[in-house]
PDB file of C-alpha atoms in Angstrom:
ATOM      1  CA  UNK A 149      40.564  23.907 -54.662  1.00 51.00           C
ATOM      2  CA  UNK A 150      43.589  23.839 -52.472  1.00 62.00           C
ATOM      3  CA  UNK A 151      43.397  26.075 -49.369  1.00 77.00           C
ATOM      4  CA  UNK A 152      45.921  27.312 -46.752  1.00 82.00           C
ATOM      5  CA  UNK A 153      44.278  27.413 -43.261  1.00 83.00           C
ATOM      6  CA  UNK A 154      46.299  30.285 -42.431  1.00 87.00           C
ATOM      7  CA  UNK A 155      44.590  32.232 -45.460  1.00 89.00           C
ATOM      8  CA  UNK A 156      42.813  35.848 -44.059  1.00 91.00           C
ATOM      9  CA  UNK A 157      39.249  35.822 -44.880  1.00 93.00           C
ATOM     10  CA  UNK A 158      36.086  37.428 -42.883  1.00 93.00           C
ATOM     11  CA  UNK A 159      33.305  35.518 -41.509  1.00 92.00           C
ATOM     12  CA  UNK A 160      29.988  37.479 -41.807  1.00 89.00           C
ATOM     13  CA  UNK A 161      29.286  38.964 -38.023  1.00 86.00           C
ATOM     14  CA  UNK A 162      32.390  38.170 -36.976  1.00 88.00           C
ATOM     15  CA  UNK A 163      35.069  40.228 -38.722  1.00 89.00           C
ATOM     16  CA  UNK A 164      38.256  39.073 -40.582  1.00 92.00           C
ATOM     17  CA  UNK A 165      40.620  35.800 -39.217  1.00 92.00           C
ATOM     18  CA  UNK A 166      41.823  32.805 -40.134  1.00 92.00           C
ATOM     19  CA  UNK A 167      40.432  30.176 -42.675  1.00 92.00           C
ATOM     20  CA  UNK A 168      40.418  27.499 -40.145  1.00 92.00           C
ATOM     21  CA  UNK A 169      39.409  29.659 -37.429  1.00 92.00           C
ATOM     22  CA  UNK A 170      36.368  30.721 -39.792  1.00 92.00           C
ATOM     23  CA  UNK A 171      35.597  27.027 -40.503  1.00 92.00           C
ATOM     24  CA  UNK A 172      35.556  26.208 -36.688  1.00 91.00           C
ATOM     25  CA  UNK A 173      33.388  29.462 -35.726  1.00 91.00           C
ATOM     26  CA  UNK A 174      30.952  28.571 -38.785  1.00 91.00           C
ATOM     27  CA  UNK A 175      31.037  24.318 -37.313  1.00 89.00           C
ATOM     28  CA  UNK A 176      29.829  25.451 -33.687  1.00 86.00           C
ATOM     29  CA  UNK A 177      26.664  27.684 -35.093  1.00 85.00           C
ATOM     30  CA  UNK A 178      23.462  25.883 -35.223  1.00 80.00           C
ATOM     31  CA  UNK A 179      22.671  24.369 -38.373  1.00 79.00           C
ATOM     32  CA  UNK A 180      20.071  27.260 -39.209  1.00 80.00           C
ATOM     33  CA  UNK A 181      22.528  29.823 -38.809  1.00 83.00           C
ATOM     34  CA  UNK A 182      25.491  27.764 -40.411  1.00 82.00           C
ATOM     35  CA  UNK A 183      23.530  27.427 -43.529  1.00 81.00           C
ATOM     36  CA  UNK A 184      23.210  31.556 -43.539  1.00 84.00           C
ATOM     37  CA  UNK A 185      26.774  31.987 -42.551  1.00 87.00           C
ATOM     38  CA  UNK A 186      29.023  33.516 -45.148  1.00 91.00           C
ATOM     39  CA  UNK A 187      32.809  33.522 -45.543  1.00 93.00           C
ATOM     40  CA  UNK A 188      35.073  35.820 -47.768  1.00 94.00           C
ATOM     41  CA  UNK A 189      38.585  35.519 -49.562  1.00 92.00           C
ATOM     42  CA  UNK A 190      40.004  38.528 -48.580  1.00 91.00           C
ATOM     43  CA  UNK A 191      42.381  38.577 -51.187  1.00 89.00           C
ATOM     44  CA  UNK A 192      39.728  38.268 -53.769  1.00 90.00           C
ATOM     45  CA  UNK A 193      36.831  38.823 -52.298  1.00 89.00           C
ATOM     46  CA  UNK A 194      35.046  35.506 -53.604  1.00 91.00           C
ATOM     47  CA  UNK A 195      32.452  33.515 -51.300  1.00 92.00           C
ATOM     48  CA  UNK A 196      33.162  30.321 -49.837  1.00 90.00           C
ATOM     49  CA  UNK A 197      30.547  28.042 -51.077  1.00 88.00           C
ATOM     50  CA  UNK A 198      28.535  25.806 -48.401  1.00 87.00           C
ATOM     51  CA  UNK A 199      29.885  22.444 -49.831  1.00 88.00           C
ATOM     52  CA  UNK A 200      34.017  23.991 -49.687  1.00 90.00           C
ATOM     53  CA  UNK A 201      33.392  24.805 -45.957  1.00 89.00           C
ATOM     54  CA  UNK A 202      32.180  21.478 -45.142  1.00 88.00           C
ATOM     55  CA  UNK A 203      34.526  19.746 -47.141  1.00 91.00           C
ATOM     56  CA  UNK A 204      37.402  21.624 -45.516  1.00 91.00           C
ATOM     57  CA  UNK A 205      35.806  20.974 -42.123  1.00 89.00           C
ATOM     58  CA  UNK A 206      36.175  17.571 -42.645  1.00 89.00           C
ATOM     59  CA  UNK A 207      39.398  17.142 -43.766  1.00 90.00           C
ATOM     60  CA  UNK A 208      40.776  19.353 -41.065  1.00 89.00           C
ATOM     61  CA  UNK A 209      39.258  16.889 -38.861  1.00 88.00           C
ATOM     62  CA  UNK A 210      36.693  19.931 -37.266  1.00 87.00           C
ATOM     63  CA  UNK A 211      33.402  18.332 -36.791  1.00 85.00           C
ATOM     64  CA  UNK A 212      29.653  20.292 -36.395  1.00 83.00           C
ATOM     65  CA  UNK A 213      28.500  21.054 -33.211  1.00 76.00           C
ATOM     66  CA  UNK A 214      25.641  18.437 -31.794  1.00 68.00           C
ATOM     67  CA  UNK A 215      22.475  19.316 -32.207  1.00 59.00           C
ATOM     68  CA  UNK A 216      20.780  21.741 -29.855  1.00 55.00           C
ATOM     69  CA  UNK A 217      18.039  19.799 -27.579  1.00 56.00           C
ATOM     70  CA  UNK A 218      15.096  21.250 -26.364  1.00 52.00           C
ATOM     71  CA  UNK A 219      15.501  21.562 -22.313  1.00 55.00           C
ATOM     72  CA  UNK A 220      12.143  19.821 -22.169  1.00 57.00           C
ATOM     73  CA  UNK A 221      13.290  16.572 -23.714  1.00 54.00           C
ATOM     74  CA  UNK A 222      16.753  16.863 -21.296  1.00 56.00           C
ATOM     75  CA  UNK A 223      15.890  14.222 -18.143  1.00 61.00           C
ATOM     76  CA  UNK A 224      15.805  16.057 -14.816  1.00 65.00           C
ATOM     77  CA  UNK A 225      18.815  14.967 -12.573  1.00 65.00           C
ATOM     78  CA  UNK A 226      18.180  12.768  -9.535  1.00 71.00           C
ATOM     79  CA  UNK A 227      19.080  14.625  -6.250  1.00 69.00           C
ATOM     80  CA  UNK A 228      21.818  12.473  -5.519  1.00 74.00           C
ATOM     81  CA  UNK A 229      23.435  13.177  -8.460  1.00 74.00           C
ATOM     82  CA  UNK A 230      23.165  16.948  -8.014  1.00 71.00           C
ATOM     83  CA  UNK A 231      24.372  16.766  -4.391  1.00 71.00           C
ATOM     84  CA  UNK A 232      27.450  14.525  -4.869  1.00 74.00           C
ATOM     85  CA  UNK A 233      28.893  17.101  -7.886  1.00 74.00           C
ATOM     86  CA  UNK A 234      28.011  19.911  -5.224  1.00 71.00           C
ATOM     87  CA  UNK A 235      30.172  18.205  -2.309  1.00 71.00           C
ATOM     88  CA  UNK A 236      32.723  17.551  -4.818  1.00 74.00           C
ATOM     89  CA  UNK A 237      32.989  20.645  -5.914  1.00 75.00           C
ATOM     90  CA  UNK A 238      33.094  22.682  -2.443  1.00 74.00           C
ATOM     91  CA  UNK A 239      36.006  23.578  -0.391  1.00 80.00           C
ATOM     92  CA  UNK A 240      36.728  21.846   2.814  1.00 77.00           C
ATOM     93  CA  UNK A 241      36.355  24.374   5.587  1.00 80.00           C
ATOM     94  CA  UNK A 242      32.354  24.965   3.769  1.00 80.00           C
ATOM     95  CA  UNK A 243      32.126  21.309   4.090  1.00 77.00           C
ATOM     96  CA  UNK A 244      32.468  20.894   7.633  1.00 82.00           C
ATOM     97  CA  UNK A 245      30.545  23.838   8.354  1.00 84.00           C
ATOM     98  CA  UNK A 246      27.784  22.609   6.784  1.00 83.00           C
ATOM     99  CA  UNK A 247      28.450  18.820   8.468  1.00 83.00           C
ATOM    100  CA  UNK A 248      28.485  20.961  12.083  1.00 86.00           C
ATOM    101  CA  UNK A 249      25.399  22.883  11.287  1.00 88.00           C
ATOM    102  CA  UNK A 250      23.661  19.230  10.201  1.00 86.00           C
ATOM    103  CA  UNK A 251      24.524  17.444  13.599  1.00 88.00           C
ATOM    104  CA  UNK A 252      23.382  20.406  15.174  1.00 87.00           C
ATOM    105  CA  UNK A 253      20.371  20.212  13.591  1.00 88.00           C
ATOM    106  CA  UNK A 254      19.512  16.882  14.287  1.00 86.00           C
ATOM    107  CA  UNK A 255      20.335  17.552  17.463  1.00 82.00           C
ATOM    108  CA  UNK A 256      17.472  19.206  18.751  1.00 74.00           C
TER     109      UNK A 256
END
């Protein structure tokens, strides 16, 4: 079945939009909810089967969102990892507050 993207339909929870922006809200749930999600014609009022949404995901190129890990299997980062993106990320005048406070430090 041909389908415009543009098409107004309403995505269970979410309220009425787009088809493509239905497809793409439906693609980042996690797969337990994505299999529960349901999407509308509004014209017609006829369900979107699973196997349409999937099939229209994938030919407008709108993949599933990776699988959710469990924060116990995620590695822990190494310190020197966390520090270096926290001096990257910092302004400069906090920076050489902080190098001040460190040579006073050592200092004493």
């Amino acid at each position: 079945m041909m389908s415009d993207p543009e098409e107004s339909v309403r995505l269970q929870g979410f309220g009425e939009m787009t088809l493509r922006t239905a497809i793409a809200t439906v693609m980042l749930l996690a797969p337990r909810e994505r299999a529960d999600a349901a999407i509308f014609r509004v014209r017609d009022g006829v369900r979107l089967a699973a196997s349409e949404i999937a099939e229209l995901a994938s030919e407008w190129g709108i993949a599933p969102a990776a699988e959710i890990r469990s924060p116990r299997l995620v590695p822990d980062p190494h310190w020197s990892d966390v520090v270096r993106s926290m001096v990257r990320e910092a302004p400069l005048p906090s920076l050489m507050v902080a190098f001040l406070i460190g040579v006073l430090v050592t200092r004493r």
